[in-house]
């Protein structure tokens, strides 16, 4: 195995990639205990961002492990036509443990991620008491005097879930559906979503105020990291001239509210015109 000079210090995963992996696991063949696939994303310094993934067919037995590399290449070429900026950053597998074939797969994907180490994402799918759930990220390091493809150790690296605001809205919608009796959730209106977001912000501010009061009164011991985060948030409320940004926020909020109301009014007007046109067409 050829090990690369540029190491990976942090891994971020987008929800779309996780959902694709879980969907692949749910659609696996009955004789498969796990599934594997390719991770796509981008690299920046020592951080790897996993944005999407696709499945890779394979055959596994006690004697050999066979992967359909032609299918992998065809799928990657097809993906490049849609998202040319996303490259291969590693591979994934489901389960809670690594096996003897993990090093061979790591060696193969390392050749496609040069000069950066390939990331192996291990997704736990067990739902039993006492089992490990979650996502783990690994990179490989050589072992032995003469490095070989089957001689390596997997080193864990920090892994976190990252999502954009649009993805956050989708996750909240799925979370609401999981809490409902029939596992369904209707799409909320933009005004209702805005109201819900404001209520969430108010609740977070109340929690922060309660924490600050407890620290000031001596009920709890202050945390330096939380204090720095609150100070940075307060600094964001003023610009370089010392002017408060509260008025600017009010103006932006009112402008957005007016735009939302205007869009709702125009949509209602268009629906009315369509209904009138349909009825006139029937009369004529």
Coordinates of C-alpha atoms in Angstrom, one line a residue:
X1 CA 0.0 0.0 0.0
X2 CA 1.3 3.5 -0.9
X3 CA 0.5 5.9 1.9
X4 CA 0.1 9.6 1.1
X5 CA 1.8 12.5 2.8
X6 CA -1.3 14.7 3.3
X7 CA -3.3 13.5 6.3
X8 CA -6.9 14.0 7.2
X9 CA -7.7 15.8 10.5
X10 CA -11.4 16.2 10.3
X11 CA -14.4 14.7 8.4
X12 CA -17.8 16.3 7.9
X13 CA -20.8 14.4 6.6
X14 CA -23.9 15.8 4.9
X15 CA -27.3 14.2 5.6
X16 CA -27.8 13.3 2.0
X17 CA -24.8 10.9 2.1
X18 CA -26.1 9.3 5.3
X19 CA -29.6 8.8 3.9
X20 CA -28.1 7.2 0.8
X21 CA -26.1 4.8 2.9
X22 CA -29.0 3.8 5.0
X23 CA -31.3 3.4 2.0
X24 CA -28.6 1.2 0.4
X25 CA -28.5 -1.0 3.6
X26 CA -32.3 -1.3 3.7
X27 CA -32.4 -2.4 0.0
X28 CA -29.5 -5.0 0.3
X29 CA -29.9 -8.6 -0.7
X30 CA -31.0 -11.1 1.9
X31 CA -27.6 -12.9 1.9
X32 CA -25.7 -9.6 2.6
X33 CA -24.7 -8.7 6.2
X34 CA -23.3 -5.3 5.2
X35 CA -23.1 -3.0 2.2
X36 CA -20.2 -0.9 0.8
X37 CA -20.0 2.1 -1.5
X38 CA -18.1 5.1 -2.6
X39 CA -18.0 8.5 -0.8
X40 CA -18.0 11.7 -2.9
X41 CA -17.2 15.2 -1.8
X42 CA -14.5 17.8 -1.5
X43 CA -11.2 18.4 0.3
X44 CA -9.9 21.6 1.9
X45 CA -6.6 21.6 3.8
X46 CA -6.9 18.6 6.2
X47 CA -10.7 18.5 6.1
X48 CA -12.8 16.1 4.0
X49 CA -16.4 17.0 3.4
X50 CA -18.6 14.0 2.4
X51 CA -21.6 15.3 0.3
X52 CA -23.0 12.2 -1.4
X53 CA -22.4 8.5 -2.0
X54 CA -23.4 5.6 -4.3
X55 CA -23.5 1.8 -3.8
X56 CA -21.0 -0.6 -5.1
X57 CA -21.9 -4.3 -5.8
X58 CA -19.6 -6.9 -4.3
X59 CA -19.3 -10.6 -3.5
X60 CA -17.8 -11.7 -0.2
X61 CA -16.9 -15.2 1.1
X62 CA -14.5 -16.7 3.6
X63 CA -11.9 -17.2 0.8
X64 CA -12.2 -14.1 -1.4
X65 CA -13.7 -10.6 -1.8
X66 CA -14.7 -9.4 -5.2
X67 CA -15.9 -5.8 -6.0
X68 CA -17.4 -4.7 -9.3
X69 CA -14.9 -2.0 -10.2
X70 CA -16.3 -1.5 -13.7
X71 CA -19.6 -0.5 -12.1
X72 CA -17.8 1.8 -9.7
X73 CA -16.0 3.6 -12.6
X74 CA -19.2 3.9 -14.7
X75 CA -21.2 5.3 -11.8
X76 CA -18.4 7.8 -11.0
X77 CA -18.2 9.0 -14.6
X78 CA -22.0 9.4 -14.6
X79 CA -21.8 11.4 -11.4
X80 CA -19.1 13.6 -12.8
X81 CA -21.4 14.7 -15.6
X82 CA -23.8 16.0 -13.0
X83 CA -21.4 17.2 -10.2
X84 CA -17.9 17.6 -11.7
X85 CA -16.6 19.3 -8.5
X86 CA -17.3 16.2 -6.4
X87 CA -14.4 13.7 -6.3
X88 CA -13.9 10.4 -4.6
X89 CA -12.8 10.9 -1.0
X90 CA -13.2 7.4 0.4
X91 CA -15.6 4.6 0.9
X92 CA -18.2 3.4 3.4
X93 CA -19.4 0.2 4.9
X94 CA -22.2 -0.6 7.4
X95 CA -21.7 -2.5 10.6
X96 CA -19.9 -2.0 13.9
X97 CA -16.5 -3.6 13.2
X98 CA -13.8 -3.8 10.5
X99 CA -12.8 -7.1 8.9
X100 CA -9.9 -8.6 7.1
X101 CA -10.9 -7.1 3.7
X102 CA -11.1 -3.5 5.0
X103 CA -7.4 -3.0 4.4
X104 CA -7.6 -4.1 0.8
X105 CA -10.5 -1.8 0.1
X106 CA -8.7 1.0 1.8
X107 CA -5.7 0.4 -0.4
X108 CA -7.9 0.5 -3.6
X109 CA -9.6 3.8 -2.7
X110 CA -6.3 5.4 -1.5
X111 CA -5.1 5.2 -5.1
X112 CA -8.2 7.3 -6.2
X113 CA -7.8 9.9 -3.4
X114 CA -4.1 10.7 -3.9
X115 CA -2.4 12.7 -2.5
X116 CA -4.8 12.7 0.4
X117 CA -5.6 9.7 2.6
X118 CA -8.8 7.8 1.8
X119 CA -11.6 8.1 4.4
X120 CA -13.4 5.0 5.6
X121 CA -16.9 5.8 7.0
X122 CA -18.3 3.1 9.2
X123 CA -22.1 3.5 9.7
X124 CA -23.7 1.6 12.5
X125 CA -27.1 0.1 11.6
X126 CA -27.8 -2.1 14.6
X127 CA -30.9 -1.3 16.6
X128 CA -30.4 -3.6 19.6
X129 CA -29.8 -2.8 23.2
X130 CA -26.1 -2.5 24.0
X131 CA -25.0 -2.1 20.4
X132 CA -23.0 0.9 19.1
X133 CA -25.0 3.3 16.9
X134 CA -23.6 6.2 15.0
X135 CA -21.0 7.1 12.4
X136 CA -17.2 6.6 12.7
X137 CA -14.5 7.9 10.4
X138 CA -11.1 6.2 9.9
X139 CA -7.9 6.7 7.9
X140 CA -5.1 4.1 7.6
X141 CA -1.5 4.1 8.8
X142 CA 1.2 1.6 7.7
X143 CA 2.3 -1.2 10.0
X144 CA 5.5 -3.3 9.7
X145 CA 9.0 -2.7 8.2
X146 CA 7.8 -3.3 4.6
X147 CA 4.4 -1.7 4.1
X148 CA 1.9 -4.0 2.2
X149 CA -1.7 -3.5 1.2
X150 CA -2.9 -5.9 3.9
X151 CA -0.7 -4.5 6.6
X152 CA -2.3 -1.3 8.0
X153 CA -4.1 0.0 11.1
X154 CA -7.2 2.1 11.0
X155 CA -6.9 5.4 13.0
X156 CA -10.1 7.2 14.0
X157 CA -10.5 10.8 13.1
X158 CA -13.1 13.4 14.3
X159 CA -16.4 13.1 12.4
X160 CA -19.3 15.5 12.6
X161 CA -22.6 16.0 10.8
X162 CA -23.0 19.3 8.9
X163 CA -26.0 20.6 7.0
X164 CA -27.1 23.8 5.3
X165 CA -30.2 25.7 6.2
X166 CA -32.2 24.0 3.4
X167 CA -31.1 20.6 4.6
X168 CA -32.0 21.6 8.2
X169 CA -35.6 22.3 7.1
X170 CA -35.9 18.9 5.5
X171 CA -34.5 17.2 8.6
X172 CA -36.9 19.0 10.8
X173 CA -39.8 17.9 8.5
X174 CA -38.6 14.3 8.7
X175 CA -38.2 14.6 12.5
X176 CA -41.8 15.8 12.8
X177 CA -43.0 13.0 10.7
X178 CA -41.2 10.4 12.9
X179 CA -43.1 11.8 15.9
X180 CA -46.5 11.6 14.3
X181 CA -48.7 8.4 14.7
X182 CA -48.8 7.7 11.0
X183 CA -45.2 8.8 10.2
X184 CA -46.4 11.6 7.9
X185 CA -45.9 15.4 8.0
X186 CA -47.4 18.1 5.7
X187 CA -45.3 20.8 4.3
X188 CA -45.7 24.0 6.3
X189 CA -46.4 27.5 4.9
X190 CA -43.5 29.9 4.8
X191 CA -45.1 32.2 7.4
X192 CA -45.8 29.3 9.7
X193 CA -42.2 28.1 9.3
X194 CA -40.9 31.6 10.0
X195 CA -43.1 31.8 13.2
X196 CA -41.8 28.4 14.3
X197 CA -38.2 29.5 13.7
X198 CA -38.7 32.7 15.7
X199 CA -40.2 30.7 18.6
X200 CA -37.2 28.5 18.6
X201 CA -34.8 31.5 18.7
X202 CA -36.8 32.9 21.6
X203 CA -36.5 29.6 23.5
X204 CA -32.7 29.5 22.9
X205 CA -32.4 33.1 24.1
X206 CA -34.4 32.2 27.3
X207 CA -32.1 29.3 27.9
X208 CA -29.0 31.5 27.5
X209 CA -30.4 34.1 29.9
X210 CA -31.2 31.5 32.5
X211 CA -27.7 30.1 32.2
X212 CA -26.1 33.5 32.6
X213 CA -28.2 34.3 35.7
X214 CA -27.2 31.0 37.3
X215 CA -23.5 31.8 36.6
X216 CA -23.8 35.3 38.0
X217 CA -25.6 34.1 41.1
X218 CA -23.0 31.3 41.7
X219 CA -25.5 28.5 41.3
X220 CA -23.4 26.9 38.5
X221 CA -19.7 27.2 37.5
X222 CA -19.1 29.2 34.4
X223 CA -17.7 27.5 31.3
X224 CA -15.0 29.4 29.4
X225 CA -16.0 28.0 26.0
X226 CA -19.6 29.0 26.4
X227 CA -18.6 32.5 27.6
X228 CA -16.4 33.0 24.5
X229 CA -19.2 31.8 22.3
X230 CA -21.7 34.3 23.9
X231 CA -19.1 37.1 23.6
X232 CA -18.6 36.4 19.9
X233 CA -22.4 36.4 19.4
X234 CA -22.7 39.7 21.2
X235 CA -19.9 41.2 19.1
X236 CA -21.9 40.3 16.0
X237 CA -24.7 42.6 17.1
X238 CA -22.5 45.7 16.5
X239 CA -20.5 46.8 13.5
X240 CA -17.2 48.6 13.4
X241 CA -18.8 52.0 14.0
X242 CA -20.5 50.8 17.2
X243 CA -24.0 51.1 15.8
X244 CA -26.5 48.5 16.8
X245 CA -27.6 46.1 14.1
X246 CA -30.9 45.6 15.7
X247 CA -32.5 48.3 13.6
X248 CA -31.0 46.8 10.4
X249 CA -32.3 43.4 11.5
X250 CA -35.8 44.9 11.9
X251 CA -35.7 46.4 8.4
X252 CA -34.5 43.2 6.8
X253 CA -37.2 41.2 8.7
X254 CA -40.0 43.5 7.7
X255 CA -38.7 43.5 4.1
X256 CA -38.7 39.7 4.0
X257 CA -42.2 39.6 5.6
X258 CA -43.5 42.0 2.9
X259 CA -42.0 39.9 0.2
X260 CA -43.5 36.8 1.6
X261 CA -47.0 38.4 1.8
X262 CA -46.6 39.7 -1.7
X263 CA -45.7 36.2 -3.0
X264 CA -48.7 34.7 -1.2
X265 CA -51.0 37.3 -2.6
X266 CA -49.7 36.9 -6.2
X267 CA -50.0 33.1 -5.9
X268 CA -53.6 33.5 -4.7
X269 CA -54.3 35.9 -7.6
X270 CA -52.9 33.5 -10.2
X271 CA -55.0 30.6 -8.8
X272 CA -58.1 32.8 -9.1
X273 CA -57.3 33.8 -12.7
X274 CA -56.8 30.1 -13.6
X275 CA -60.1 29.2 -12.1
X276 CA -61.9 32.0 -14.0
X277 CA -60.2 31.1 -17.3
X278 CA -61.2 27.5 -16.8
X279 CA -64.8 28.3 -16.2
X280 CA -64.9 30.8 -19.1
X281 CA -63.5 28.1 -21.4
X282 CA -66.3 25.7 -20.3
X283 CA -68.9 28.4 -21.0
X284 CA -67.5 29.1 -24.5

